[in-house]
Short mmCIF file of C-alpha atoms in Angstrom, two decimals:
data_model
loop_
_atom_site.label_atom_id
_atom_site.label_comp_id
_atom_site.label_asym_id
_atom_site.label_seq_id
_atom_site.Cartn_x
_atom_site.Cartn_y
_atom_site.Cartn_z
CA UNK A 6 8.25 -12.70 26.62
CA UNK A 7 6.83 -9.22 27.10
CA UNK A 8 8.79 -6.29 28.47
CA UNK A 9 5.80 -4.47 29.40
CA UNK A 10 4.97 -3.82 33.27
CA UNK A 11 0.98 -3.81 32.94
CA UNK A 12 -0.75 -7.08 32.45
CA UNK A 13 -2.63 -7.39 29.10
CA UNK A 14 -5.78 -9.28 29.83
CA UNK A 15 -7.36 -10.73 26.68
CA UNK A 16 -10.76 -9.57 25.81
CA UNK A 17 -13.81 -11.10 24.23
CA UNK A 18 -14.87 -9.25 21.29
CA UNK A 19 -18.21 -7.35 21.89
CA UNK A 20 -21.58 -8.98 21.04
CA UNK A 21 -24.47 -6.80 19.30
CA UNK A 22 -21.78 -4.54 18.04
CA UNK A 23 -21.03 -3.91 14.45
CA UNK A 24 -17.48 -4.02 13.09
CA UNK A 25 -17.22 -0.59 11.45
CA UNK A 26 -13.52 -0.26 10.66
CA UNK A 27 -10.26 -2.22 10.65
CA UNK A 28 -6.83 -0.48 10.51
CA UNK A 29 -3.09 -0.89 11.06
CA UNK A 30 -1.09 1.81 12.58
CA UNK A 31 2.28 2.49 10.81
CA UNK A 32 5.59 3.97 12.17
CA UNK A 33 4.57 7.43 10.98
CA UNK A 34 1.83 7.40 13.49
CA UNK A 35 3.99 7.21 16.62
CA UNK A 36 5.14 9.34 19.34
CA UNK A 37 8.32 9.76 20.87
CA UNK A 38 7.76 6.74 23.12
CA UNK A 39 7.04 4.37 20.16
CA UNK A 40 3.57 4.16 20.88
CA UNK A 41 0.86 5.34 18.37
CA UNK A 42 -0.28 9.00 19.13
CA UNK A 43 -3.47 9.21 21.12
CA UNK A 44 -4.77 11.86 18.56
CA UNK A 45 -4.31 9.31 15.71
CA UNK A 46 -6.41 6.98 17.66
CA UNK A 47 -9.01 9.60 18.23
CA UNK A 48 -9.35 10.44 14.62
CA UNK A 49 -9.81 6.68 13.64
CA UNK A 50 -12.56 6.46 16.43
CA UNK A 51 -14.30 9.55 14.89
CA UNK A 52 -14.27 8.02 11.59
CA UNK A 53 -15.50 4.63 12.99
CA UNK A 54 -18.14 6.38 15.07
CA UNK A 55 -19.64 8.28 12.05
CA UNK A 56 -20.38 4.99 10.06
CA UNK A 57 -23.59 4.14 11.87
CA UNK A 58 -25.23 7.59 12.00
CA UNK A 59 -24.86 7.93 8.38
CA UNK A 60 -27.66 5.28 8.14
CA UNK A 61 -29.96 7.50 9.93
CA UNK A 62 -28.76 11.11 8.75
CA UNK A 63 -29.43 11.77 5.00
CA UNK A 64 -27.55 15.14 5.18
CA UNK A 65 -24.07 16.05 6.31
CA UNK A 66 -23.06 15.40 9.82
CA UNK A 67 -20.63 17.11 12.27
CA UNK A 68 -19.02 15.74 15.38
CA UNK A 69 -20.24 17.93 18.30
CA UNK A 70 -19.20 16.14 21.40
CA UNK A 71 -16.67 13.54 22.52
CA UNK A 72 -18.69 12.53 25.69
CA UNK A 73 -16.17 10.21 26.77
CA UNK A 74 -12.88 8.82 25.79
CA UNK A 75 -10.72 6.33 27.68
CA UNK A 76 -7.36 4.90 26.59
CA UNK A 77 -7.12 1.44 28.27
CA UNK A 78 -3.65 0.17 26.71
CA UNK A 79 -1.21 1.58 24.37
CA UNK A 80 -1.52 0.90 20.75
CA UNK A 81 1.55 -0.31 18.90
CA UNK A 82 3.03 -0.24 15.18
CA UNK A 83 1.54 -3.43 13.48
CA UNK A 84 -1.39 -3.81 15.79
CA UNK A 85 -4.58 -4.83 13.98
CA UNK A 86 -7.18 -2.49 15.30
CA UNK A 87 -10.80 -3.48 15.16
CA UNK A 88 -13.41 -0.79 15.68
CA UNK A 89 -16.89 -1.87 17.02
CA UNK A 90 -19.80 0.70 17.18
CA UNK A 91 -23.42 0.93 18.20
CA UNK A 92 -25.96 3.66 18.44
CA UNK A 93 -26.96 4.46 21.91
CA UNK A 94 -29.31 7.47 21.27
CA UNK A 95 -30.99 9.10 18.53
CA UNK A 96 -32.51 12.61 19.40
CA UNK A 97 -34.09 15.18 17.17
CA UNK A 98 -30.87 16.27 15.55
CA UNK A 99 -28.20 14.15 16.88
CA UNK A 100 -26.98 10.57 17.11
CA UNK A 101 -24.66 9.39 20.00
CA UNK A 102 -22.59 6.32 19.31
CA UNK A 103 -20.48 4.01 21.52
CA UNK A 104 -17.09 2.90 19.98
CA UNK A 105 -14.94 0.00 21.52
CA UNK A 106 -11.53 -0.52 19.91
CA UNK A 107 -9.71 -3.94 20.18
CA UNK A 108 -6.08 -4.67 19.21
CA UNK A 109 -4.71 -7.83 17.90
CA UNK A 110 -1.03 -7.65 18.61
CA UNK A 111 1.26 -8.06 15.78
CA UNK A 112 2.74 -11.48 17.17
CA UNK A 113 -0.54 -12.57 18.73
CA UNK A 114 -3.27 -12.44 16.14
CA UNK A 115 -6.66 -13.77 17.23
CA UNK A 116 -5.91 -12.57 20.84
CA UNK A 117 -7.86 -9.39 21.42
CA UNK A 118 -6.97 -6.59 24.00
CA UNK A 119 -9.45 -3.65 24.45
CA UNK A 120 -7.35 -0.50 24.07
CA UNK A 121 -9.92 2.11 23.77
CA UNK A 122 -13.55 3.03 24.38
CA UNK A 123 -15.29 6.31 23.56
CA UNK A 124 -18.82 7.80 23.26
CA UNK A 125 -19.27 10.49 20.51
CA UNK A 126 -22.26 12.56 19.39
CA UNK A 127 -22.83 13.59 15.83
CA UNK A 128 -25.26 16.35 14.67
CA UNK A 129 -27.32 16.43 11.34
CA UNK A 130 -26.65 19.74 9.69
CA UNK A 131 -27.90 21.52 6.37
CA UNK A 132 -25.91 23.12 3.86
CA UNK A 133 -25.41 26.19 6.03
CA UNK A 134 -23.99 24.26 8.99
CA UNK A 135 -27.17 24.54 11.05
CA UNK A 136 -28.89 21.62 13.00
CA UNK A 137 -31.36 19.88 11.04
CA UNK A 138 -34.20 17.27 12.28
CA UNK A 139 -33.41 13.63 11.65
CA UNK A 140 -36.24 12.05 9.67
CA UNK A 141 -37.86 9.35 11.73
CA UNK A 142 -40.29 8.06 9.00
CA UNK A 143 -39.04 4.73 7.60
CA UNK A 144 -35.90 4.35 9.58
CA UNK A 145 -35.25 1.16 11.56
CA UNK A 146 -34.35 2.93 14.76
CA UNK A 147 -32.33 1.18 17.46
CA UNK A 148 -34.08 -0.20 20.49
#
């Protein structure tokens, strides 16, 4: 029996998205309420979001924008978090990625709840930190 006041609708895992990261938050990642720090989740989303742009950017990348970040449900210690991503745009120097995060609750594995979704933009940079063009030759660009 749950002691939570908000309903936890189960979610289907997204189709056409790639699983780029799985992680389990630990007690050291909690805030004073016993939930996982939002900043910890944001850091994991940033890591997950950078996986796909690395396929298109042969140089360094930097996160230049968090275009949207929505916390839909709290994340708890022991949840198994699955991060799914897809590229939504490739520009001259930047790549925008949508990341969706689903939790399998500790005692309800196999049942997924969407806990977070975000859109982030990464920019290709040279060794001096200046934006550099993303080569389009030979890349299998998303539709």
